[in-house]
Short mmCIF file of C-alpha atoms in Angstrom, two decimals:
data_model
loop_
_atom_site.label_atom_id
_atom_site.label_comp_id
_atom_site.label_asym_id
_atom_site.label_seq_id
_atom_site.Cartn_x
_atom_site.Cartn_y
_atom_site.Cartn_z
CA MET A 1 0.00 0.00 0.00
CA LYS A 2 1.28 3.46 -0.88
CA LYS A 3 2.37 5.63 2.04
CA ARG A 4 1.03 9.17 2.11
CA ILE A 5 3.85 11.25 3.59
CA ILE A 6 3.56 14.94 4.38
CA ILE A 7 6.63 17.02 5.21
CA VAL A 8 6.25 20.42 6.86
CA GLY A 9 9.20 22.65 5.91
CA GLY A 10 11.90 22.45 3.29
CA VAL A 11 15.59 23.45 3.29
CA ALA A 12 18.17 21.09 4.87
CA GLY A 13 15.81 18.97 6.94
CA GLY A 14 12.61 18.68 4.94
CA ALA A 15 13.96 18.72 1.39
CA THR A 16 16.71 16.21 2.22
CA THR A 17 14.20 13.88 3.90
CA ALA A 18 11.92 14.07 0.86
CA THR A 19 14.64 13.18 -1.65
CA LYS A 20 15.96 10.35 0.51
CA LEU A 21 12.44 8.95 0.90
CA ARG A 22 12.00 8.97 -2.86
CA ARG A 23 15.26 7.05 -3.34
CA LEU A 24 14.04 4.46 -0.84
CA ASP A 25 10.41 4.24 -1.94
CA GLU A 26 9.41 4.99 -5.53
CA GLN A 27 5.72 4.42 -4.78
CA ALA A 28 5.24 6.73 -1.79
CA GLU A 29 3.12 9.87 -2.19
CA ILE A 30 5.35 12.64 -0.83
CA THR A 31 4.18 16.21 -0.34
CA ILE A 32 6.22 19.12 1.02
CA TYR A 33 4.46 22.13 2.51
CA GLU A 34 6.65 25.23 2.66
CA ARG A 35 5.26 28.61 3.70
CA GLY A 36 8.11 30.45 1.98
CA GLU A 37 8.80 30.79 -1.72
CA PHE A 38 12.05 28.84 -1.75
CA ILE A 39 12.13 25.10 -1.09
CA SER A 40 15.88 24.61 -0.76
CA PHE A 41 18.52 27.29 -0.30
CA ALA A 42 21.99 27.65 1.23
CA ASN A 43 21.13 29.60 4.38
CA CYS A 44 24.73 29.35 5.62
CA GLY A 45 25.82 31.33 2.56
CA LEU A 46 23.42 34.26 2.99
CA PRO A 47 25.85 36.72 4.69
CA TYR A 48 28.36 36.33 1.86
CA HIS A 49 25.95 37.61 -0.78
CA ILE A 50 25.47 40.83 1.21
CA SER A 51 29.19 41.62 0.86
CA GLY A 52 29.35 40.45 -2.75
CA VAL A 53 31.69 37.53 -2.02
CA ILE A 54 28.95 35.35 -3.53
CA GLU A 55 27.93 37.62 -6.40
CA ASP A 56 25.30 35.46 -8.08
CA ARG A 57 22.18 35.20 -5.90
CA SER A 58 20.96 32.17 -7.86
CA LYS A 59 23.90 30.11 -6.61
CA LEU A 60 22.25 30.12 -3.16
CA LEU A 61 19.14 28.41 -4.54
CA LEU A 62 20.04 24.73 -4.33
CA GLN A 63 16.83 23.31 -5.77
CA THR A 64 13.93 25.00 -7.54
CA VAL A 65 10.37 23.85 -6.99
CA GLU A 66 10.04 22.79 -10.63
CA GLY A 67 13.36 20.98 -10.72
CA MET A 68 12.68 19.06 -7.53
CA GLN A 69 9.18 18.06 -8.62
CA THR A 70 10.45 16.79 -11.96
CA ARG A 71 13.47 14.85 -10.70
CA TYR A 72 11.99 13.34 -7.56
CA ASN A 73 8.26 13.19 -8.31
CA ILE A 74 7.45 15.11 -5.14
CA ALA A 75 4.40 17.35 -4.78
CA ILE A 76 5.63 20.72 -3.53
CA LYS A 77 3.22 23.28 -2.14
CA ASN A 78 5.31 26.37 -1.49
CA LEU A 79 3.78 29.61 -0.24
CA THR A 80 1.43 27.30 1.67
CA GLU A 81 1.42 27.28 5.46
CA VAL A 82 0.34 24.37 7.62
CA LYS A 83 -1.88 25.96 10.26
CA SER A 84 -2.71 22.95 12.44
CA ILE A 85 -2.16 19.21 12.88
CA HIS A 86 -4.90 16.74 13.86
CA PRO A 87 -3.12 13.58 15.04
CA GLU A 88 -6.36 11.76 15.84
CA LYS A 89 -7.50 12.12 12.20
CA LYS A 90 -3.98 11.97 10.71
CA SER A 91 -4.65 15.20 8.89
CA ILE A 92 -3.43 18.77 8.61
CA THR A 93 -5.12 22.07 7.86
CA ALA A 94 -3.15 24.29 5.47
CA GLN A 95 -3.59 27.70 3.89
CA ASP A 96 -2.56 28.86 0.44
CA LEU A 97 -0.90 32.18 1.25
CA ARG A 98 -1.58 33.52 -2.26
CA THR A 99 -5.34 32.97 -2.22
CA GLY A 100 -6.11 32.63 1.49
CA GLU A 101 -7.82 29.29 0.83
CA LEU A 102 -7.92 26.82 3.76
CA PHE A 103 -7.95 23.10 3.04
CA GLU A 104 -7.21 19.73 4.68
CA ASP A 105 -4.82 16.97 3.67
CA THR A 106 -4.31 13.52 5.17
CA TYR A 107 -1.19 11.51 5.90
CA ASP A 108 0.04 8.13 6.97
CA VAL A 109 3.29 9.69 8.22
CA LEU A 110 3.91 13.35 9.05
CA ILE A 111 7.42 14.86 9.24
CA LEU A 112 7.99 18.18 10.98
CA SER A 113 10.95 20.24 9.80
CA PRO A 114 9.79 23.80 10.54
CA GLY A 115 13.23 25.02 11.60
CA ALA A 116 13.86 27.87 14.01
CA LYS A 117 13.11 31.57 14.05
CA PRO A 118 15.36 34.46 15.07
CA ILE A 119 14.88 35.64 18.63
CA VAL A 120 13.79 39.28 18.62
CA PRO A 121 13.30 41.03 21.98
CA PRO A 122 9.85 42.61 22.52
CA ILE A 123 11.10 46.15 21.92
CA GLU A 124 8.88 48.52 19.95
CA GLY A 125 11.87 50.23 18.34
CA LEU A 126 12.92 46.99 16.67
CA LYS A 127 9.97 47.28 14.28
CA ARG A 128 11.67 50.10 12.38
CA ALA A 129 12.67 49.83 8.72
CA ASN A 130 16.42 49.76 9.39
CA VAL A 131 16.26 46.71 11.73
CA PHE A 132 16.82 43.26 10.25
CA THR A 133 17.28 39.58 11.04
CA LEU A 134 18.88 37.07 8.67
CA ARG A 135 17.36 33.60 8.34
CA ASN A 136 16.23 33.18 4.73
CA ILE A 137 16.41 34.54 1.19
CA PRO A 138 13.79 37.29 1.68
CA ASP A 139 15.69 38.50 4.78
CA MET A 140 18.88 38.66 2.72
CA ASP A 141 17.13 40.53 -0.09
CA ARG A 142 15.73 43.12 2.34
CA ILE A 143 19.20 43.77 3.83
CA ASN A 144 20.73 44.00 0.36
CA ASP A 145 18.08 46.43 -0.83
CA TYR A 146 18.61 48.63 2.22
CA VAL A 147 22.40 48.66 1.82
CA VAL A 148 22.08 49.58 -1.88
CA ASN A 149 19.27 52.11 -1.63
CA ALA A 150 19.73 53.73 1.80
CA GLN A 151 23.54 53.58 1.60
CA PRO A 152 24.09 53.22 5.37
CA LYS A 153 27.52 54.16 6.68
CA SER A 154 27.41 52.29 10.00
CA ALA A 155 25.90 49.16 11.49
CA VAL A 156 25.40 47.61 14.90
CA VAL A 157 25.12 43.85 15.19
CA ILE A 158 23.36 42.65 18.34
CA GLY A 159 24.86 39.26 19.14
CA GLY A 160 28.36 37.83 18.82
CA GLY A 161 27.52 34.29 17.74
CA PHE A 162 28.12 32.68 14.36
CA ILE A 163 25.59 34.77 12.41
CA GLY A 164 26.62 37.94 14.24
CA LEU A 165 30.32 37.46 13.44
CA GLU A 166 29.64 36.56 9.81
CA MET A 167 27.36 39.57 9.39
CA ALA A 168 29.94 41.87 11.00
CA GLU A 169 32.63 40.66 8.60
CA ASN A 170 30.45 41.01 5.51
CA LEU A 171 29.12 44.43 6.49
CA VAL A 172 32.71 45.64 6.94
CA MET A 173 33.50 44.23 3.49
CA ALA A 174 30.46 46.11 2.16
CA GLY A 175 32.06 49.32 3.44
CA LEU A 176 30.22 49.92 6.73
CA ASP A 177 31.63 50.86 10.11
CA VAL A 178 30.55 48.01 12.42
CA LYS A 179 30.03 47.50 16.14
CA ILE A 180 29.06 44.23 17.86
CA VAL A 181 27.03 44.34 21.08
CA GLU A 182 27.10 41.05 23.00
CA LYS A 183 25.26 40.40 26.27
CA SER A 184 27.85 37.93 27.61
CA ASN A 185 31.47 38.81 28.30
CA GLN A 186 32.76 37.13 25.14
CA VAL A 187 31.89 36.47 21.50
CA MET A 188 31.21 32.99 20.09
CA ALA A 189 29.79 31.12 23.08
CA PRO A 190 31.01 27.63 22.03
CA LEU A 191 34.57 28.84 22.65
CA ASP A 192 35.92 29.17 26.16
CA PRO A 193 36.88 32.75 27.14
CA GLU A 194 40.62 32.50 26.54
CA MET A 195 40.04 31.13 23.04
CA ALA A 196 37.34 33.71 22.27
CA ALA A 197 39.84 36.41 23.30
CA ILE A 198 41.92 35.58 20.20
CA VAL A 199 38.90 36.17 17.96
CA GLU A 200 38.03 39.36 19.82
CA ASP A 201 41.55 40.73 19.42
CA TYR A 202 41.44 40.02 15.70
CA LEU A 203 38.03 41.67 15.28
CA ARG A 204 39.36 44.82 16.93
CA ASP A 205 42.37 44.77 14.61
CA LYS A 206 39.92 44.72 11.70
CA GLY A 207 38.19 47.82 13.02
CA VAL A 208 35.14 46.16 14.56
CA GLU A 209 34.26 47.71 17.91
CA LEU A 210 33.19 45.18 20.55
CA ILE A 211 30.82 46.09 23.36
CA LEU A 212 30.77 43.06 25.64
CA GLY A 213 28.67 42.40 28.72
CA ASP A 214 25.92 44.71 27.52
CA GLY A 215 22.55 44.25 25.82
CA ILE A 216 19.99 46.19 23.86
CA GLN A 217 17.41 48.19 25.81
CA ASP A 218 15.63 50.27 23.16
CA VAL A 219 15.93 51.86 19.72
CA VAL A 220 15.13 55.56 19.38
CA GLU A 221 15.60 58.52 17.03
CA SER A 222 14.09 56.82 13.96
CA GLY A 223 16.13 53.71 14.65
CA LYS A 224 19.48 55.48 14.54
CA ARG A 225 20.31 55.32 18.27
CA ILE A 226 20.51 52.04 20.18
CA MET A 227 20.11 52.40 23.92
CA LEU A 228 22.00 49.75 25.91
CA GLU A 229 21.23 48.18 29.28
CA SER A 230 24.29 49.87 30.79
CA GLY A 231 22.74 53.27 30.14
CA THR A 232 25.10 54.09 27.29
CA SER A 233 24.10 54.29 23.63
CA VAL A 234 25.55 53.73 20.16
CA GLU A 235 24.53 55.18 16.83
CA ALA A 236 24.01 53.23 13.62
CA ASP A 237 22.22 53.49 10.28
CA LEU A 238 21.58 49.73 10.16
CA LEU A 239 20.79 47.27 12.96
CA ILE A 240 21.11 43.48 12.72
CA ILE A 241 19.52 41.32 15.43
CA ALA A 242 21.50 38.07 15.76
CA ILE A 243 21.04 36.96 19.37
CA GLY A 244 20.06 33.39 18.59
CA VAL A 245 17.13 31.30 17.41
CA ALA A 246 14.12 29.62 18.99
CA PRO A 247 12.49 26.42 17.70
CA GLU A 248 9.36 26.80 15.55
CA ASN A 249 7.25 24.67 17.87
CA SER A 250 3.74 26.14 17.67
CA LEU A 251 2.34 23.39 15.41
CA ALA A 252 3.76 20.66 17.63
CA LYS A 253 2.65 22.35 20.83
CA GLU A 254 -0.93 22.90 19.62
CA ALA A 255 -1.07 19.28 18.44
CA GLY A 256 -0.18 18.10 21.94
CA LEU A 257 3.27 16.75 21.09
CA GLU A 258 5.77 16.62 23.94
CA LEU A 259 8.29 19.48 24.13
CA GLY A 260 11.59 19.82 25.98
CA GLU A 261 12.49 22.45 28.59
CA ARG A 262 13.70 24.94 25.95
CA GLY A 263 10.76 24.34 23.65
CA GLY A 264 12.34 21.87 21.23
CA ILE A 265 10.18 18.99 20.03
CA LYS A 266 11.08 15.81 21.94
CA VAL A 267 12.03 12.85 19.76
CA ASN A 268 13.43 9.35 20.26
CA SER A 269 16.57 8.03 18.55
CA HIS A 270 14.55 7.38 15.36
CA HIS A 271 13.18 10.94 15.55
CA GLN A 272 9.62 9.91 16.33
CA THR A 273 7.74 12.39 18.48
CA SER A 274 5.41 11.45 21.32
CA GLU A 275 2.94 10.60 18.52
CA PRO A 276 4.62 7.65 16.67
CA THR A 277 3.26 8.56 13.21
CA ILE A 278 4.80 12.05 13.49
CA TYR A 279 8.54 12.52 13.09
CA ALA A 280 10.57 15.69 13.66
CA LEU A 281 14.09 16.84 12.84
CA GLY A 282 16.39 19.81 12.40
CA ASP A 283 16.48 23.07 14.29
CA ALA A 284 13.02 22.54 15.84
CA ILE A 285 13.91 19.47 17.91
CA GLU A 286 15.58 18.67 21.18
CA THR A 287 18.39 16.25 20.43
CA ARG A 288 20.97 14.56 22.66
CA ASP A 289 24.47 15.83 23.36
CA TYR A 290 26.85 13.13 22.14
CA ILE A 291 29.42 13.77 24.88
CA ASN A 292 27.32 14.11 28.03
CA GLY A 293 24.04 12.52 26.96
CA LYS A 294 21.94 15.48 28.12
CA PRO A 295 19.15 17.08 26.06
CA ALA A 296 20.49 19.76 23.73
CA MET A 297 19.40 22.08 20.96
CA ILE A 298 22.05 22.41 18.27
CA PRO A 299 20.76 24.25 15.16
CA LEU A 300 23.38 23.22 12.61
CA ALA A 301 23.20 21.96 9.02
CA TRP A 302 25.07 18.66 9.44
CA PRO A 303 22.75 17.26 12.15
CA ALA A 304 19.69 18.22 10.08
CA ASN A 305 21.04 16.38 7.04
CA ARG A 306 21.98 13.28 9.02
CA GLN A 307 18.65 13.27 10.84
CA ALA A 308 16.89 13.43 7.46
CA HIS A 309 18.69 10.24 6.43
CA ILE A 310 17.66 8.50 9.66
CA VAL A 311 14.02 9.62 9.46
CA ALA A 312 13.66 8.42 5.87
CA HIS A 313 15.19 5.01 6.68
CA SER A 314 13.06 4.64 9.82
CA ILE A 315 9.88 5.30 7.86
CA CYS A 316 10.96 2.73 5.28
CA GLY A 317 11.61 0.06 7.90
CA ARG A 318 15.34 0.25 8.55
CA ASN A 319 16.38 0.48 12.21
CA ILE A 320 18.91 3.35 12.43
CA GLY A 321 19.28 5.42 15.59
CA TYR A 322 20.74 8.90 16.00
CA PRO A 323 23.51 8.83 18.63
CA GLY A 324 23.45 12.55 19.39
CA THR A 325 25.20 15.67 18.17
CA LEU A 326 28.81 16.73 18.76
CA GLY A 327 28.16 20.32 17.75
CA THR A 328 31.17 20.43 15.44
CA SER A 329 31.12 23.90 13.93
CA ILE A 330 33.32 26.49 12.30
CA VAL A 331 33.22 30.20 11.47
CA LYS A 332 35.29 32.46 9.22
CA VAL A 333 36.12 35.86 10.70
CA PHE A 334 37.93 37.77 7.95
CA ASP A 335 41.17 35.75 7.54
CA LEU A 336 40.77 33.98 10.88
CA THR A 337 39.05 30.64 11.47
CA ALA A 338 37.54 29.44 14.74
CA ALA A 339 36.21 25.90 15.13
CA VAL A 340 34.91 23.66 17.92
CA THR A 341 33.79 20.11 18.54
CA GLY A 342 32.30 18.42 21.60
CA ASN A 343 31.90 20.08 24.99
CA ASN A 344 33.69 23.18 26.22
CA GLU A 345 34.82 23.86 29.80
CA LYS A 346 31.73 25.92 30.57
CA THR A 347 29.43 23.00 29.76
CA LEU A 348 31.47 20.45 31.70
CA LYS A 349 31.66 22.73 34.75
CA ARG A 350 27.91 23.30 34.67
CA LEU A 351 27.28 19.54 34.58
CA GLY A 352 29.85 18.79 37.29
CA ILE A 353 31.96 16.58 35.00
CA GLN A 354 35.62 16.34 35.99
CA TYR A 355 38.01 17.23 33.17
CA GLU A 356 41.46 18.52 32.30
CA ALA A 357 42.50 20.82 29.45
CA VAL A 358 45.69 21.66 27.58
CA HIS A 359 46.58 24.50 25.22
CA ILE A 360 49.18 24.32 22.48
CA HIS A 361 50.23 26.90 19.88
CA PRO A 362 51.86 25.00 16.99
CA LEU A 363 52.33 26.18 13.40
CA SER A 364 49.93 25.05 10.69
CA HIS A 365 52.80 23.43 8.78
CA ALA A 366 56.58 23.15 8.95
CA GLY A 367 58.04 26.45 10.14
CA TYR A 368 60.80 26.47 7.55
CA TYR A 369 58.29 26.31 4.68
CA PRO A 370 56.85 29.75 3.79
CA GLY A 371 53.38 30.71 4.97
CA ALA A 372 53.19 28.81 8.26
CA GLU A 373 50.58 30.32 10.58
CA PRO A 374 50.13 29.72 14.31
CA ILE A 375 47.17 27.67 15.52
CA SER A 376 45.86 27.94 19.07
CA LEU A 377 44.48 24.49 19.89
CA LYS A 378 42.72 23.48 23.10
CA LEU A 379 42.00 19.85 23.99
CA ILE A 380 39.62 18.90 26.83
CA PHE A 381 39.67 15.38 28.22
CA ASP A 382 39.20 13.05 31.19
CA LYS A 383 42.34 13.12 33.32
CA GLU A 384 41.81 9.55 34.52
CA THR A 385 40.86 7.74 31.30
CA GLY A 386 42.09 10.03 28.52
CA LYS A 387 38.59 10.17 26.98
CA ILE A 388 38.28 13.22 24.72
CA PHE A 389 35.47 15.62 25.65
CA GLY A 390 36.07 18.36 23.11
CA ALA A 391 38.45 20.66 21.28
CA GLN A 392 38.67 24.26 20.10
CA ALA A 393 41.02 25.84 17.59
CA VAL A 394 41.66 29.36 16.28
CA GLY A 395 44.06 30.35 13.53
CA LYS A 396 44.44 31.45 9.91
CA ASP A 397 45.31 28.10 8.35
CA GLY A 398 44.71 24.42 9.06
CA VAL A 399 42.13 24.88 11.82
CA ASP A 400 39.39 23.02 9.99
CA LYS A 401 41.27 19.79 9.40
CA ARG A 402 42.56 19.58 12.99
CA ILE A 403 39.07 19.96 14.46
CA ASP A 404 37.70 17.49 11.91
CA VAL A 405 40.33 14.92 12.89
CA ILE A 406 39.52 15.32 16.59
CA ALA A 407 35.76 15.16 15.90
CA THR A 408 36.38 11.88 14.05
CA ALA A 409 38.52 10.62 16.93
CA ILE A 410 35.72 11.35 19.41
CA ARG A 411 33.18 9.49 17.26
CA GLY A 412 35.61 6.58 17.01
CA GLY A 413 36.02 6.39 20.77
CA LEU A 414 39.72 7.26 20.63
CA SER A 415 41.59 8.57 23.67
CA VAL A 416 44.32 11.20 23.99
CA HIS A 417 46.85 8.35 23.76
CA ASP A 418 45.38 7.37 20.40
CA LEU A 419 45.89 10.90 19.09
CA GLN A 420 49.63 10.27 19.39
CA GLU A 421 49.25 7.23 17.15
CA LEU A 422 47.33 8.88 14.31
CA GLU A 423 49.41 8.65 11.15
CA LEU A 424 48.43 11.86 9.39
CA ALA A 425 49.58 13.11 6.01
CA TYR A 426 52.81 15.09 6.19
CA ALA A 427 54.81 17.23 3.81
CA PRO A 428 56.28 20.63 4.72
CA PRO A 429 53.58 22.70 2.93
CA PHE A 430 50.79 20.89 4.79
CA SER A 431 51.83 19.90 8.28
CA SER A 432 54.76 18.91 10.50
CA ALA A 433 56.18 15.47 11.19
CA LYS A 434 54.24 15.65 14.43
CA ASP A 435 50.91 17.16 13.45
CA PRO A 436 49.25 19.58 15.91
CA VAL A 437 46.71 16.83 16.65
CA ASN A 438 49.58 14.47 17.58
CA MET A 439 51.15 17.19 19.70
CA ALA A 440 47.93 17.80 21.60
CA GLY A 441 47.77 14.05 22.23
CA TYR A 442 51.33 13.98 23.57
CA VAL A 443 50.73 16.89 25.96
CA ALA A 444 47.43 15.48 27.22
CA ALA A 445 48.88 11.98 27.60
CA ASN A 446 51.70 13.39 29.75
CA ILE A 447 49.05 14.57 32.22
CA VAL A 448 47.08 11.30 32.13
CA ASP A 449 50.31 9.34 32.62
CA GLY A 450 51.39 11.50 35.57
CA MET A 451 54.41 12.94 33.74
CA MET A 452 53.30 16.53 34.27
CA GLU A 453 50.97 18.64 36.37
CA THR A 454 49.51 21.81 34.95
CA LEU A 455 47.90 25.05 36.01
CA HIS A 456 45.65 27.26 33.92
CA TYR A 457 45.64 30.91 32.88
CA HIS A 458 42.81 31.77 35.29
CA GLU A 459 44.59 30.20 38.30
CA VAL A 460 47.91 32.03 38.06
CA ASP A 461 47.13 35.37 39.71
CA ASP A 462 45.54 33.84 42.81
CA LEU A 463 48.34 31.30 43.24
CA VAL A 464 51.03 34.00 43.01
CA LYS A 465 49.03 36.21 45.38
CA ASP A 466 48.94 33.33 47.87
CA GLY A 467 52.73 33.01 47.81
CA GLY A 468 53.20 30.70 44.84
CA TYR A 469 56.63 30.78 43.21
CA LEU A 470 56.32 31.61 39.51
CA LEU A 471 59.31 30.77 37.31
CA ASP A 472 59.52 32.15 33.76
CA VAL A 473 61.98 30.10 31.67
CA ARG A 474 61.94 32.30 28.57
CA THR A 475 64.90 34.42 27.57
CA GLU A 476 65.56 37.73 29.28
CA LYS A 477 64.62 39.55 26.07
CA GLU A 478 61.27 37.77 25.85
CA CYS A 479 60.48 38.59 29.47
CA GLY A 480 61.35 42.21 28.82
CA SER A 481 58.55 42.34 26.23
CA GLY A 482 56.00 41.23 28.79
CA CYS A 483 55.73 38.78 31.67
CA ILE A 484 53.42 37.77 34.50
CA SER A 485 53.72 40.06 37.48
CA GLY A 486 55.79 38.52 40.29
CA SER A 487 57.58 35.94 38.14
CA ILE A 488 61.29 35.09 38.48
CA ASN A 489 63.22 34.73 35.24
CA ILE A 490 65.72 31.90 34.77
CA PRO A 491 66.11 30.97 31.06
CA LEU A 492 65.69 27.27 30.33
CA ASP A 493 69.23 26.87 29.03
CA GLU A 494 70.61 28.21 32.36
CA LEU A 495 68.28 26.20 34.59
CA ARG A 496 70.49 23.21 35.41
CA GLY A 497 73.25 25.52 36.63
CA ARG A 498 70.95 27.59 38.84
CA LEU A 499 68.96 24.96 40.71
CA ASP A 500 70.25 26.24 44.05
CA GLU A 501 68.29 29.47 43.49
CA LEU A 502 64.95 27.64 43.57
CA PRO A 503 62.89 26.70 46.66
CA LYS A 504 62.18 23.06 47.45
CA ASP A 505 59.53 23.87 50.05
CA LYS A 506 57.15 25.40 47.51
CA THR A 507 55.44 24.24 44.33
CA ILE A 508 57.16 26.02 41.46
CA LEU A 509 54.74 27.34 38.85
CA ILE A 510 56.50 27.35 35.49
CA THR A 511 55.67 29.47 32.46
CA CYS A 512 57.23 29.98 29.06
CA GLN A 513 55.80 31.36 25.80
CA VAL A 514 53.52 28.48 24.72
CA GLY A 515 54.16 25.64 27.17
CA LEU A 516 56.89 23.58 25.49
CA ARG A 517 59.91 25.01 27.32
CA GLY A 518 57.84 24.92 30.50
CA TYR A 519 57.39 21.16 30.02
CA LEU A 520 61.13 20.71 29.48
CA ALA A 521 61.83 22.75 32.62
CA SER A 522 59.28 20.71 34.60
CA ARG A 523 61.04 17.48 33.63
CA ILE A 524 64.42 18.89 34.74
CA LEU A 525 63.10 20.17 38.05
CA SER A 526 60.89 17.21 38.96
CA GLN A 527 63.82 14.83 38.48
CA ASN A 528 65.87 17.04 40.80
CA GLY A 529 63.38 16.84 43.64
CA PHE A 530 61.29 19.95 43.00
CA LYS A 531 57.48 20.12 43.00
CA VAL A 532 56.36 21.75 39.77
CA LYS A 533 53.33 22.72 37.69
CA ASN A 534 53.48 23.96 34.10
CA LEU A 535 51.24 26.75 32.79
CA THR A 536 49.34 25.19 29.89
CA GLY A 537 49.48 27.40 26.82
CA GLY A 538 52.17 29.52 28.47
CA TYR A 539 52.32 33.29 28.51
CA LYS A 540 50.58 33.46 25.11
CA THR A 541 47.30 32.05 26.43
CA TYR A 542 47.53 33.99 29.70
CA SER A 543 48.32 37.36 28.11
CA MET A 544 45.68 37.14 25.40
CA TYR A 545 42.92 36.55 27.93
CA LYS A 546 44.24 39.17 30.39
CA LYS A 547 44.50 41.77 27.63
CA TYR A 548 40.76 42.39 27.74
CA HIS A 549 39.49 40.38 30.72
CA GLN A 550 40.89 41.76 33.96
#
């Protein structure tokens, strides 16, 4: 018997589910309802059309309605909004937005892929003509039209997440003076503060003003003045609201489907909702965090595509479960790249999970080959077992492949010891004989194996204040360019001859530039009877964070 399948919503989740279903079942009757005009578009590419990096708007339209109908034999009802679901009758009520006509349709299986909507605070001033959000093609067109016709000179972006950073970059490239206002004390929440500080420093170098720890209060003077919660204000011709998204859950809620604490639609591992004939996927659902197993909402393209595959197979009788989402993600900020996978320190602390972390600052490829760029790489792991919890990386080159390797290692159940064993491609233009991933594994394994104890950038000041002995093993010239207050300088190459200058009744806190010489010093001192801890990431990590976070 033919299945009647209705899909609510297109783009990554709905359109991908529809095409996969057709490949699995040639006989099924598949209908997509999409309230917008466009059935499938590259929403991640929208900011880059505003700056002209992607010149041809049509390249963002991945599938046309006509093309998809012809190739996949799918009935597509765009500009048609599903208004309600009736699970007891297995039917929906929909409205043609062109004619206003209401009608019903029936299903054997219903798939919800309504996505998420931008969060916009309930502020009257945000209804002005120069205030925008960016979620779809019409949003992009409205921003483009305003930039071309109104010729704004300045912009304020409210929110320092992925969309906020991408919009800031592309507005700068379009010739605008840009400020970012972010409610928390850092940009890019998936990064921990010391890693975000690298991105913040780079944004400032590119002329973007950052206003951190402050939020929007009101918009006045015809939308040209933004009043902030601190009582200060900023002026701008254009305002972008990018403070996050909320799941489109109204259909599910009104149909009596179970929702999670943050409003996402609850699903099982096959993506069935509390009503077994209704499935849900994408940005609208509550999924599971792959690392800690807790409910999570992670609105990213890869999970939506993978969930589409699982939903289609489940409907067609194949038993595939979704194991959860790692949250692997990446953002371009001018010439800088920032990427993450797994859990950060903030998440692990909140959940009370014990962890350890290391920072390294290797080059993207062999230093003697031209063009090598530094990468700041952070690895978070279980100190007892070596299980990898997550990683973060920031740099101009090679960040993506290092995070991808670690994301793969996590999925494969590898430990920090296994990172040492990964045989990765090497030639001087591409890497080093010990890849940064290998190096992170070596440093982390030293901690797991008891070869080294570490301290972190945020612990240093209090430890020194409490009488801790801080030893800087960089050269005298390096220390002269900047050092941690209260530190004693003995260069590494002089250390063996000056052991009698060091106390044996205190733990010696060692720092160098990035952590490597500190490790070498810790091995010398520990084997000579001293108690030592090495500052992970060295002065580079400490100074970058302290530069803006006192």
